[in-house]
PDB file of C-alpha atoms in Angstrom:
ATOM      1  CA  MET A 157     -11.559   7.734  27.631  1.00 35.00           C
ATOM      2  CA  SER A 158      -8.133   8.739  28.983  1.00 34.00           C
ATOM      3  CA  ILE A 159      -5.472  10.431  26.919  1.00 33.00           C
ATOM      4  CA  LEU A 160      -1.683   9.751  27.634  1.00 33.00           C
ATOM      5  CA  LEU A 161       0.773  12.485  26.583  1.00 33.00           C
ATOM      6  CA  ILE A 162       4.340  11.461  26.171  1.00 28.00           C
ATOM      7  CA  ILE A 163       6.306  14.667  25.520  1.00 30.00           C
ATOM      8  CA  VAL A 164       9.842  15.468  24.365  1.00 30.00           C
ATOM      9  CA  LEU A 165      11.409  18.982  23.803  1.00 30.00           C
ATOM     10  CA  PHE A 166      10.057  21.235  21.059  1.00 32.00           C
ATOM     11  CA  SER A 167      12.293  22.898  18.494  1.00 32.00           C
ATOM     12  CA  GLY A 168      10.543  25.310  16.130  1.00 35.00           C
ATOM     13  CA  SER A 169       7.403  23.780  14.736  1.00 36.00           C
ATOM     14  CA  ALA A 170       6.250  20.463  16.093  1.00 35.00           C
ATOM     15  CA  THR A 171       3.961  17.618  15.296  1.00 34.00           C
ATOM     16  CA  ALA A 172       2.587  14.760  17.434  1.00 34.00           C
ATOM     17  CA  GLN A 173       2.002  11.223  16.629  1.00 32.00           C
ATOM     18  CA  TYR A 174      -1.563  10.057  17.427  1.00 31.00           C
ATOM     19  CA  ASP A 175      -2.677   6.443  17.235  1.00 32.00           C
ATOM     20  CA  LYS A 176      -5.802   4.425  18.044  1.00 29.00           C
ATOM     21  CA  GLY A 177      -4.414   3.659  21.594  1.00 30.00           C
ATOM     22  CA  ASN A 178      -4.720   7.416  22.314  1.00 30.00           C
ATOM     23  CA  GLU A 179      -0.982   7.870  22.793  1.00 31.00           C
ATOM     24  CA  VAL A 180       0.419  11.220  21.663  1.00 31.00           C
ATOM     25  CA  THR A 181       4.223  11.510  21.197  1.00 31.00           C
ATOM     26  CA  ILE A 182       5.671  14.864  20.266  1.00 31.00           C
ATOM     27  CA  SER A 183       8.431  14.836  17.597  1.00 31.00           C
ATOM     28  CA  ASN A 184      10.557  17.694  16.165  1.00 32.00           C
ATOM     29  CA  THR A 185       9.935  18.884  12.571  1.00 33.00           C
ATOM     30  CA  SER A 186      11.549  21.373  10.314  1.00 33.00           C
ATOM     31  CA  ASP A 187      10.244  24.908   9.728  1.00 38.00           C
ATOM     32  CA  GLY A 188       7.580  25.173   7.050  1.00 35.00           C
ATOM     33  CA  GLN A 189       6.055  21.824   7.721  1.00 38.00           C
ATOM     34  CA  ASN A 190       2.525  23.150   7.718  1.00 38.00           C
ATOM     35  CA  THR A 191       1.543  23.458   4.025  1.00 38.00           C
ATOM     36  CA  LEU A 192      -1.760  23.294   2.254  1.00 41.00           C
ATOM     37  CA  VAL A 193      -1.655  19.877   0.577  1.00 45.00           C
ATOM     38  CA  ASN A 194      -4.631  17.947  -0.588  1.00 56.00           C
ATOM     39  CA  ASN A 195      -7.010  20.095   1.547  1.00 71.00           C
ATOM     40  CA  GLU A 196      -5.518  18.654   4.649  1.00 90.00           C
ATOM     41  CA  SER A 197      -5.537  20.599   7.941  1.00 93.00           C
ATOM     42  CA  ALA A 198      -2.760  22.955   8.674  1.00 95.00           C
ATOM     43  CA  VAL A 199      -1.944  25.696  11.185  1.00 94.00           C
ATOM     44  CA  ILE A 200       0.609  28.618  11.234  1.00 94.00           C
ATOM     45  CA  PHE A 201       1.264  30.275  14.641  1.00 92.00           C
ATOM     46  CA  GLU A 202       3.925  33.056  14.595  1.00 90.00           C
ATOM     47  CA  ASP A 203       5.838  34.842  17.284  1.00 88.00           C
ATOM     48  CA  GLN A 204       3.902  37.843  18.507  1.00 88.00           C
ATOM     49  CA  VAL A 205       3.246  40.556  21.097  1.00 80.00           C
ATOM     50  CA  SER A 206       0.073  40.210  23.137  1.00 83.00           C
ATOM     51  CA  ASP A 207      -1.779  41.921  25.979  1.00 81.00           C
ATOM     52  CA  GLY A 208      -1.833  38.564  27.703  1.00 86.00           C
ATOM     53  CA  ASN A 209      -5.578  37.934  27.175  1.00 88.00           C
ATOM     54  CA  SER A 210      -5.537  36.468  23.779  1.00 90.00           C
ATOM     55  CA  VAL A 211      -3.319  35.305  20.922  1.00 91.00           C
ATOM     56  CA  VAL A 212      -3.727  35.407  17.171  1.00 91.00           C
ATOM     57  CA  VAL A 213      -3.172  32.278  15.044  1.00 93.00           C
ATOM     58  CA  THR A 214      -1.911  33.388  11.618  1.00 90.00           C
ATOM     59  CA  MET A 215      -3.737  30.679   9.586  1.00 93.00           C
ATOM     60  CA  ALA A 216      -5.852  27.629  10.228  1.00 94.00           C
ATOM     61  CA  LEU A 217      -7.180  25.175   7.725  1.00 95.00           C
ATOM     62  CA  LEU A 218     -10.162  23.025   8.983  1.00 95.00           C
ATOM     63  CA  PRO A 219     -11.433  20.788   6.158  1.00 94.00           C
ATOM     64  CA  GLU A 220     -14.243  19.378   8.394  1.00 93.00           C
ATOM     65  CA  GLY A 221     -14.630  22.361  10.726  1.00 94.00           C
ATOM     66  CA  GLY A 222     -13.602  22.315  14.310  1.00 95.00           C
ATOM     67  CA  TYR A 223     -11.363  24.387  16.606  1.00 96.00           C
ATOM     68  CA  VAL A 224      -8.057  26.034  17.047  1.00 96.00           C
ATOM     69  CA  VAL A 225      -6.647  25.021  20.461  1.00 94.00           C
ATOM     70  CA  ILE A 226      -3.848  26.735  22.298  1.00 95.00           C
ATOM     71  CA  ARG A 227      -1.831  24.782  24.879  1.00 92.00           C
ATOM     72  CA  GLU A 228       1.003  25.913  27.215  1.00 90.00           C
ATOM     73  CA  LEU A 229       4.553  24.776  26.901  1.00 82.00           C
ATOM     74  CA  MET A 230       6.087  24.126  30.370  1.00 74.00           C
ATOM     75  CA  ASP A 231       9.672  23.114  30.910  1.00 72.00           C
ATOM     76  CA  GLY A 232       9.889  22.042  27.380  1.00 66.00           C
ATOM     77  CA  ALA A 233       6.769  19.888  27.500  1.00 63.00           C
ATOM     78  CA  SER A 234       3.177  20.383  26.496  1.00 70.00           C
ATOM     79  CA  GLY A 235       1.234  21.773  29.483  1.00 74.00           C
ATOM     80  CA  PRO A 236      -2.397  22.406  30.253  1.00 85.00           C
ATOM     81  CA  LEU A 237      -5.000  23.812  27.910  1.00 92.00           C
ATOM     82  CA  ALA A 238      -4.614  27.608  27.605  1.00 93.00           C
ATOM     83  CA  GLY A 239      -7.551  28.380  25.388  1.00 94.00           C
ATOM     84  CA  ASN A 240      -9.652  27.363  22.383  1.00 94.00           C
ATOM     85  CA  SER A 241     -11.631  29.125  19.672  1.00 95.00           C
ATOM     86  CA  GLY A 242     -15.396  28.804  19.200  1.00 95.00           C
ATOM     87  CA  TYR A 243     -16.628  26.334  16.539  1.00 95.00           C
ATOM     88  CA  LEU A 244     -15.343  27.179  13.062  1.00 95.00           C
ATOM     89  CA  GLU A 245     -17.138  25.993   9.894  1.00 94.00           C
ATOM     90  CA  PRO A 246     -15.086  23.968   7.337  1.00 94.00           C
ATOM     91  CA  GLY A 247     -12.591  26.235   5.531  1.00 93.00           C
ATOM     92  CA  GLU A 248      -9.452  28.223   5.722  1.00 93.00           C
ATOM     93  CA  TYR A 249      -9.114  30.983   8.310  1.00 92.00           C
ATOM     94  CA  SER A 250      -6.719  33.920   8.711  1.00 88.00           C
ATOM     95  CA  LEU A 251      -5.851  35.779  11.909  1.00 87.00           C
ATOM     96  CA  VAL A 252      -7.939  33.661  14.316  1.00 90.00           C
ATOM     97  CA  GLU A 253      -8.061  35.332  17.702  1.00 90.00           C
ATOM     98  CA  VAL A 254      -8.171  32.834  20.601  1.00 93.00           C
ATOM     99  CA  GLU A 255      -9.108  34.121  24.111  1.00 93.00           C
ATOM    100  CA  LEU A 256      -6.990  32.541  26.802  1.00 94.00           C
ATOM    101  CA  ARG A 257      -8.669  30.991  29.810  1.00 92.00           C
ATOM    102  CA  GLU A 258      -6.340  32.778  32.220  1.00 90.00           C
ATOM    103  CA  PRO A 259      -4.308  35.902  31.280  1.00 88.00           C
ATOM    104  CA  ILE A 260      -0.580  35.408  31.081  1.00 84.00           C
ATOM    105  CA  ASP A 261       1.656  38.040  32.534  1.00 76.00           C
ATOM    106  CA  SER A 262       5.042  37.019  31.260  1.00 76.00           C
ATOM    107  CA  GLY A 263       6.511  35.897  27.895  1.00 79.00           C
ATOM    108  CA  GLN A 264       6.168  32.193  27.118  1.00 86.00           C
ATOM    109  CA  GLU A 265       6.009  29.715  24.244  1.00 91.00           C
ATOM    110  CA  LEU A 266       2.556  28.354  23.346  1.00 94.00           C
ATOM    111  CA  ILE A 267       1.378  25.633  20.910  1.00 93.00           C
ATOM    112  CA  ALA A 268      -1.533  25.900  18.392  1.00 92.00           C
ATOM    113  CA  MET A 269      -3.307  22.777  17.308  1.00 92.00           C
ATOM    114  CA  THR A 270      -6.340  22.033  15.104  1.00 94.00           C
ATOM    115  CA  HIS A 271      -9.147  19.822  16.496  1.00 93.00           C
ATOM    116  CA  ILE A 272     -12.050  18.138  14.679  1.00 93.00           C
ATOM    117  CA  ASP A 273     -15.682  18.579  16.002  1.00 92.00           C
ATOM    118  CA  ASP A 274     -17.893  15.574  16.664  1.00 91.00           C
ATOM    119  CA  GLY A 275     -20.946  17.363  15.411  1.00 90.00           C
ATOM    120  CA  ASP A 276     -22.257  19.197  18.506  1.00 94.00           C
ATOM    121  CA  GLU A 277     -20.158  22.334  17.962  1.00 93.00           C
ATOM    122  CA  MET A 278     -18.945  22.207  21.596  1.00 91.00           C
ATOM    123  CA  TYR A 279     -15.239  21.696  22.271  1.00 92.00           C
ATOM    124  CA  GLU A 280     -14.640  18.532  24.310  1.00 89.00           C
ATOM    125  CA  PHE A 281     -11.121  17.213  24.861  1.00 87.00           C
ATOM    126  CA  PRO A 282     -10.179  14.850  26.304  1.00 84.00           C
ATOM    127  CA  GLY A 283     -13.197  13.517  24.530  1.00 85.00           C
ATOM    128  CA  PRO A 284     -14.561  13.120  20.984  1.00 90.00           C
ATOM    129  CA  ASP A 285     -13.034  16.337  19.498  1.00 87.00           C
ATOM    130  CA  VAL A 286      -9.670  14.874  18.651  1.00 90.00           C
ATOM    131  CA  ALA A 287      -6.781  16.564  17.003  1.00 87.00           C
ATOM    132  CA  TYR A 288      -6.408  16.755  13.195  1.00 91.00           C
ATOM    133  CA  SER A 289      -3.519  14.718  11.882  1.00 89.00           C
ATOM    134  CA  VAL A 290      -1.598  14.471   8.610  1.00 90.00           C
ATOM    135  CA  ASP A 291       0.074  11.159   7.784  1.00 88.00           C
ATOM    136  CA  GLY A 292      -0.374  10.218  11.380  1.00 85.00           C
ATOM    137  CA  ASP A 293       1.179  13.380  12.799  1.00 87.00           C
ATOM    138  CA  ILE A 294      -0.929  15.828  14.808  1.00 86.00           C
ATOM    139  CA  VAL A 295      -1.104  19.278  13.184  1.00 91.00           C
ATOM    140  CA  SER A 296       0.580  21.861  15.412  1.00 90.00           C
ATOM    141  CA  ASP A 297       2.842  24.954  15.462  1.00 90.00           C
ATOM    142  CA  SER A 298       4.484  26.798  18.297  1.00 90.00           C
ATOM    143  CA  ALA A 299       5.168  30.499  18.850  1.00 89.00           C
ATOM    144  CA  MET A 300       6.812  32.794  21.465  1.00 90.00           C
ATOM    145  CA  VAL A 301       4.265  35.210  22.930  1.00 89.00           C
ATOM    146  CA  THR A 302       5.722  38.410  24.456  1.00 83.00           C
ATOM    147  CA  ILE A 303       3.612  40.535  26.698  1.00 77.00           C
ATOM    148  CA  GLU A 304       3.181  44.233  25.711  1.00 64.00           C
ATOM    149  CA  THR A 305       4.708  45.661  28.916  1.00 55.00           C
ATOM    150  CA  GLU A 306       7.857  43.475  28.311  1.00 53.00           C
ATOM    151  CA  ALA A 307       8.192  44.713  24.745  1.00 50.00           C
ATOM    152  CA  ASN A 308       7.768  48.335  25.849  1.00 49.00           C
ATOM    153  CA  SER A 309      10.515  47.834  28.412  1.00 50.00           C
ATOM    154  CA  GLU A 310      12.861  46.516  25.730  1.00 54.00           C
ATOM    155  CA  ASN A 311      12.222  49.508  23.419  1.00 54.00           C
ATOM    156  CA  ASN A 312      12.415  52.130  26.224  1.00 69.00           C
ATOM    157  CA  GLU A 313      15.880  52.114  27.572  1.00 84.00           C
ATOM    158  CA  SER A 314      17.034  53.654  30.831  1.00 90.00           C
ATOM    159  CA  ALA A 315      18.978  56.904  30.872  1.00 92.00           C
ATOM    160  CA  VAL A 316      20.493  59.290  33.422  1.00 93.00           C
ATOM    161  CA  SER A 317      21.895  62.853  33.260  1.00 93.00           C
ATOM    162  CA  PHE A 318      24.215  63.971  36.036  1.00 94.00           C
ATOM    163  CA  GLU A 319      25.777  67.473  35.907  1.00 93.00           C
ATOM    164  CA  ASP A 320      28.755  68.964  37.744  1.00 95.00           C
ATOM    165  CA  GLN A 321      27.523  70.798  40.807  1.00 94.00           C
ATOM    166  CA  ASP A 322      28.400  72.548  44.111  1.00 95.00           C
ATOM    167  CA  THR A 323      27.145  70.937  47.299  1.00 93.00           C
ATOM    168  CA  GLU A 324      27.592  71.002  51.085  1.00 92.00           C
ATOM    169  CA  GLY A 325      28.677  67.345  50.781  1.00 91.00           C
ATOM    170  CA  ASN A 326      25.539  65.752  52.258  1.00 94.00           C
ATOM    171  CA  MET A 327      23.483  65.533  49.024  1.00 95.00           C
ATOM    172  CA  VAL A 328      23.686  65.478  45.269  1.00 96.00           C
ATOM    173  CA  VAL A 329      21.065  66.218  42.653  1.00 96.00           C
ATOM    174  CA  VAL A 330      20.648  64.037  39.485  1.00 95.00           C
ATOM    175  CA  ASP A 331      19.211  66.206  36.701  1.00 92.00           C
ATOM    176  CA  SER A 332      17.097  63.537  34.926  1.00 91.00           C
ATOM    177  CA  VAL A 333      16.534  59.849  34.955  1.00 92.00           C
ATOM    178  CA  SER A 334      14.379  57.385  32.943  1.00 91.00           C
ATOM    179  CA  LEU A 335      13.290  54.160  34.576  1.00 93.00           C
ATOM    180  CA  PRO A 336      11.249  51.911  32.159  1.00 91.00           C
ATOM    181  CA  ASP A 337      10.410  49.469  34.962  1.00 91.00           C
ATOM    182  CA  GLY A 338      10.884  51.727  38.010  1.00 94.00           C
ATOM    183  CA  GLY A 339      13.827  51.449  40.393  1.00 96.00           C
ATOM    184  CA  TYR A 340      16.511  53.550  41.913  1.00 97.00           C
ATOM    185  CA  VAL A 341      19.287  56.074  41.072  1.00 97.00           C
ATOM    186  CA  VAL A 342      22.478  54.876  42.880  1.00 96.00           C
ATOM    187  CA  ILE A 343      25.508  57.113  43.570  1.00 96.00           C
ATOM    188  CA  HIS A 344      28.920  55.404  43.368  1.00 94.00           C
ATOM    189  CA  ALA A 345      32.349  56.698  44.230  1.00 93.00           C
ATOM    190  CA  SER A 346      34.600  56.983  41.204  1.00 90.00           C
ATOM    191  CA  GLU A 347      37.674  54.783  41.195  1.00 85.00           C
ATOM    192  CA  ASN A 348      39.965  55.633  38.273  1.00 81.00           C
ATOM    193  CA  GLY A 349      36.803  56.466  36.179  1.00 81.00           C
ATOM    194  CA  SER A 350      34.965  53.267  37.180  1.00 82.00           C
ATOM    195  CA  ALA A 351      32.080  52.764  39.529  1.00 85.00           C
ATOM    196  CA  GLY A 352      33.318  52.010  43.085  1.00 85.00           C
ATOM    197  CA  ASP A 353      31.539  51.715  46.391  1.00 89.00           C
ATOM    198  CA  VAL A 354      27.851  52.786  46.773  1.00 93.00           C
ATOM    199  CA  ILE A 355      27.812  56.086  48.674  1.00 95.00           C
ATOM    200  CA  GLY A 356      24.006  56.783  48.369  1.00 96.00           C
ATOM    201  CA  HIS A 357      20.802  55.899  46.605  1.00 97.00           C
ATOM    202  CA  SER A 358      17.314  57.223  45.992  1.00 97.00           C
ATOM    203  CA  GLN A 359      14.121  55.758  47.351  1.00 96.00           C
ATOM    204  CA  TYR A 360      12.123  53.549  44.986  1.00 97.00           C
ATOM    205  CA  MET A 361      10.817  55.523  42.021  1.00 96.00           C
ATOM    206  CA  GLU A 362       7.862  54.565  39.816  1.00 94.00           C
ATOM    207  CA  THR A 363       8.215  53.736  36.110  1.00 92.00           C
ATOM    208  CA  GLY A 364       8.748  56.881  34.061  1.00 88.00           C
ATOM    209  CA  ASN A 365      10.919  59.933  33.683  1.00 88.00           C
ATOM    210  CA  HIS A 366      12.080  61.935  36.744  1.00 90.00           C
ATOM    211  CA  SER A 367      13.944  65.261  37.096  1.00 89.00           C
ATOM    212  CA  ASP A 368      15.977  66.941  39.833  1.00 92.00           C
ATOM    213  CA  VAL A 369      16.274  63.733  41.947  1.00 95.00           C
ATOM    214  CA  GLU A 370      17.781  64.587  45.334  1.00 95.00           C
ATOM    215  CA  ILE A 371      19.894  61.815  46.813  1.00 96.00           C
ATOM    216  CA  ARG A 372      21.222  62.051  50.337  1.00 96.00           C
ATOM    217  CA  LEU A 373      24.636  60.426  50.747  1.00 96.00           C
ATOM    218  CA  ASP A 374      25.336  57.671  53.279  1.00 95.00           C
ATOM    219  CA  ALA A 375      28.208  59.873  54.705  1.00 93.00           C
ATOM    220  CA  PRO A 376      29.096  63.478  53.822  1.00 93.00           C
ATOM    221  CA  ILE A 377      31.995  63.941  51.376  1.00 92.00           C
ATOM    222  CA  GLU A 378      34.515  66.548  52.412  1.00 92.00           C
ATOM    223  CA  THR A 379      36.641  66.929  49.346  1.00 94.00           C
ATOM    224  CA  ASP A 380      35.949  67.789  45.731  1.00 94.00           C
ATOM    225  CA  GLN A 381      35.670  64.590  43.712  1.00 94.00           C
ATOM    226  CA  GLU A 382      33.993  62.864  40.762  1.00 95.00           C
ATOM    227  CA  VAL A 383      31.082  60.520  41.599  1.00 96.00           C
ATOM    228  CA  ILE A 384      28.937  58.252  39.280  1.00 96.00           C
ATOM    229  CA  ALA A 385      25.130  57.976  39.035  1.00 96.00           C
ATOM    230  CA  MET A 386      23.763  54.620  37.950  1.00 95.00           C
ATOM    231  CA  THR A 387      20.232  53.394  37.338  1.00 95.00           C
ATOM    232  CA  HIS A 388      19.041  50.203  39.036  1.00 94.00           C
ATOM    233  CA  MET A 389      16.047  47.985  38.606  1.00 93.00           C
ATOM    234  CA  ASP A 390      13.711  46.863  41.468  1.00 93.00           C
ATOM    235  CA  ASP A 391      12.805  43.227  42.026  1.00 90.00           C
ATOM    236  CA  GLY A 392       9.250  44.168  43.076  1.00 90.00           C
ATOM    237  CA  ASP A 393       9.557  44.756  46.766  1.00 92.00           C
ATOM    238  CA  GLY A 394      10.274  48.462  46.652  1.00 93.00           C
ATOM    239  CA  VAL A 395      13.422  48.054  48.843  1.00 94.00           C
ATOM    240  CA  TYR A 396      16.962  48.688  47.360  1.00 94.00           C
ATOM    241  CA  GLN A 397      19.105  45.552  47.605  1.00 91.00           C
ATOM    242  CA  PHE A 398      22.496  45.582  45.965  1.00 86.00           C
ATOM    243  CA  PRO A 399      24.589  43.464  45.838  1.00 82.00           C
ATOM    244  CA  GLY A 400      21.395  41.494  45.317  1.00 82.00           C
ATOM    245  CA  PRO A 401      18.453  41.333  43.064  1.00 87.00           C
ATOM    246  CA  ASP A 402      18.230  45.069  42.167  1.00 89.00           C
ATOM    247  CA  VAL A 403      20.708  44.894  39.299  1.00 87.00           C
ATOM    248  CA  PRO A 404      21.762  47.932  37.128  1.00 90.00           C
ATOM    249  CA  TYR A 405      19.915  48.847  33.990  1.00 90.00           C
ATOM    250  CA  THR A 406      22.053  48.184  30.964  1.00 86.00           C
ATOM    251  CA  SER A 407      22.340  49.394  27.400  1.00 83.00           C
ATOM    252  CA  ASP A 408      24.182  47.068  25.020  1.00 76.00           C
ATOM    253  CA  ASN A 409      25.247  45.104  28.183  1.00 73.00           C
ATOM    254  CA  VAL A 410      26.861  48.134  29.778  1.00 81.00           C
ATOM    255  CA  PRO A 411      25.394  49.680  32.987  1.00 87.00           C
ATOM    256  CA  VAL A 412      23.622  53.014  32.397  1.00 92.00           C
ATOM    257  CA  THR A 413      25.659  55.693  34.120  1.00 93.00           C
ATOM    258  CA  ASP A 414      26.783  59.336  34.067  1.00 94.00           C
ATOM    259  CA  SER A 415      29.488  61.105  36.081  1.00 94.00           C
ATOM    260  CA  ALA A 416      29.716  64.523  37.646  1.00 94.00           C
ATOM    261  CA  MET A 417      32.387  66.604  39.456  1.00 95.00           C
ATOM    262  CA  ILE A 418      31.142  67.475  42.959  1.00 95.00           C
ATOM    263  CA  THR A 419      32.634  70.658  44.466  1.00 95.00           C
ATOM    264  CA  VAL A 420      32.228  70.745  48.174  1.00 93.00           C
ATOM    265  CA  GLU A 421      31.465  74.189  49.665  1.00 86.00           C
ATOM    266  CA  ASN A 422      34.312  75.125  52.002  1.00 77.00           C
ATOM    267  CA  GLY A 423      35.904  71.696  51.225  1.00 61.00           C
ATOM    268  CA  SER A 424      39.609  71.056  51.820  1.00 56.00           C
ATOM    269  CA  SER A 425      40.457  71.297  48.126  1.00 49.00           C
ATOM    270  CA  SER A 426      39.083  74.849  47.997  1.00 37.00           C
ATOM    271  CA  GLN A 427      41.750  76.100  50.452  1.00 39.00           C
ATOM    272  CA  THR A 428      45.035  77.819  49.165  1.00 40.00           C
ATOM    273  CA  PRO A 429      47.856  75.271  49.402  1.00 43.00           C
ATOM    274  CA  GLY A 430      50.020  75.980  52.393  1.00 43.00           C
ATOM    275  CA  PHE A 431      47.480  78.318  54.014  1.00 39.00           C
ATOM    276  CA  GLY A 432      47.289  76.220  57.200  1.00 43.00           C
ATOM    277  CA  ILE A 433      51.044  76.205  57.613  1.00 41.00           C
ATOM    278  CA  VAL A 434      51.283  79.993  57.105  1.00 40.00           C
ATOM    279  CA  LEU A 435      48.467  80.580  59.641  1.00 38.00           C
ATOM    280  CA  THR A 436      50.137  78.308  62.246  1.00 40.00           C
ATOM    281  CA  MET A 437      53.494  80.077  61.857  1.00 44.00           C
ATOM    282  CA  GLY A 438      51.835  83.474  62.106  1.00 43.00           C
ATOM    283  CA  LEU A 439      50.099  82.481  65.302  1.00 41.00           C
ATOM    284  CA  LEU A 440      53.336  81.236  66.782  1.00 45.00           C
ATOM    285  CA  PHE A 441      55.112  84.490  65.910  1.00 43.00           C
ATOM    286  CA  VAL A 442      52.383  86.504  67.579  1.00 40.00           C
ATOM    287  CA  ALA A 443      52.465  84.300  70.714  1.00 45.00           C
ATOM    288  CA  GLY A 444      56.269  84.661  70.928  1.00 49.00           C
ATOM    289  CA  TYR A 445      56.098  88.469  70.540  1.00 43.00           C
ATOM    290  CA  CYS A 446      53.524  88.833  73.234  1.00 43.00           C
ATOM    291  CA  SER A 447      55.575  86.593  75.670  1.00 47.00           C
ATOM    292  CA  LYS A 448      58.690  88.723  75.013  1.00 46.00           C
ATOM    293  CA  ASN A 449      56.819  91.887  75.722  1.00 46.00           C
ATOM    294  CA  ARG A 450      55.487  90.580  79.053  1.00 44.00           C
ATOM    295  CA  ARG A 451      59.002  89.758  80.200  1.00 48.00           C
ATOM    296  CA  MET A 452      60.136  93.294  79.337  1.00 49.00           C
TER     297      MET A 452
END
């Protein structure tokens, strides 16, 4: 027996029309559609954080027993089967954990549905274990599932601390940096207080906190100047690419940065103004004096 799924976009909770011709058409419904009325089947599936191996359905009512079934939502349409519970006796259940057939490693929207059992307590669909329906609409609810690592990354923001320092001009040291998803510390020239050209960057650094990060500059700087340290993500290949996929970390949509004044040892700005002119005039005077004495 074949099943034809005709899908439209979901918005919040959703139901699906099921008829004797085995045609299922998804239609939008308002929030709170699933209520316990006349001992009919119902399901509540709420947004949650998961380790990617299972999801938890908040509530399921199975008046004749059956299963809680999880399906993927792909490009706005119902996708393949993601997992199903074991057989559940008739009744109301809370916090039903459903193991997924394949772990998911990125956040996505999933659909929970309730299915009837044909008596053998083995889930078969397509097959005899059809979905519960209320007034001709299949009982379902959708939820956004966020993976734990993604949630941690959102809560642990990047940070960088960059202090004023003396240097020979070839290298700078960033005092501390936090990279929730790994990445790089990038040094920019300062242009009127804003990040200018990239003048150096670290190698790839693992997720976590780092201190005293030495960064060799692309070309030595010869004068005292302000530079900016910025944290960048990595796209997964461990090779710094920017402009490109290795975009800056942000906090409140602003790149994470810190600036420092770099004093170059024996740099030009450390000389006394006019010293070069005075030295040159002195040398010319000595040369002239020596030449005069030789003629005498």
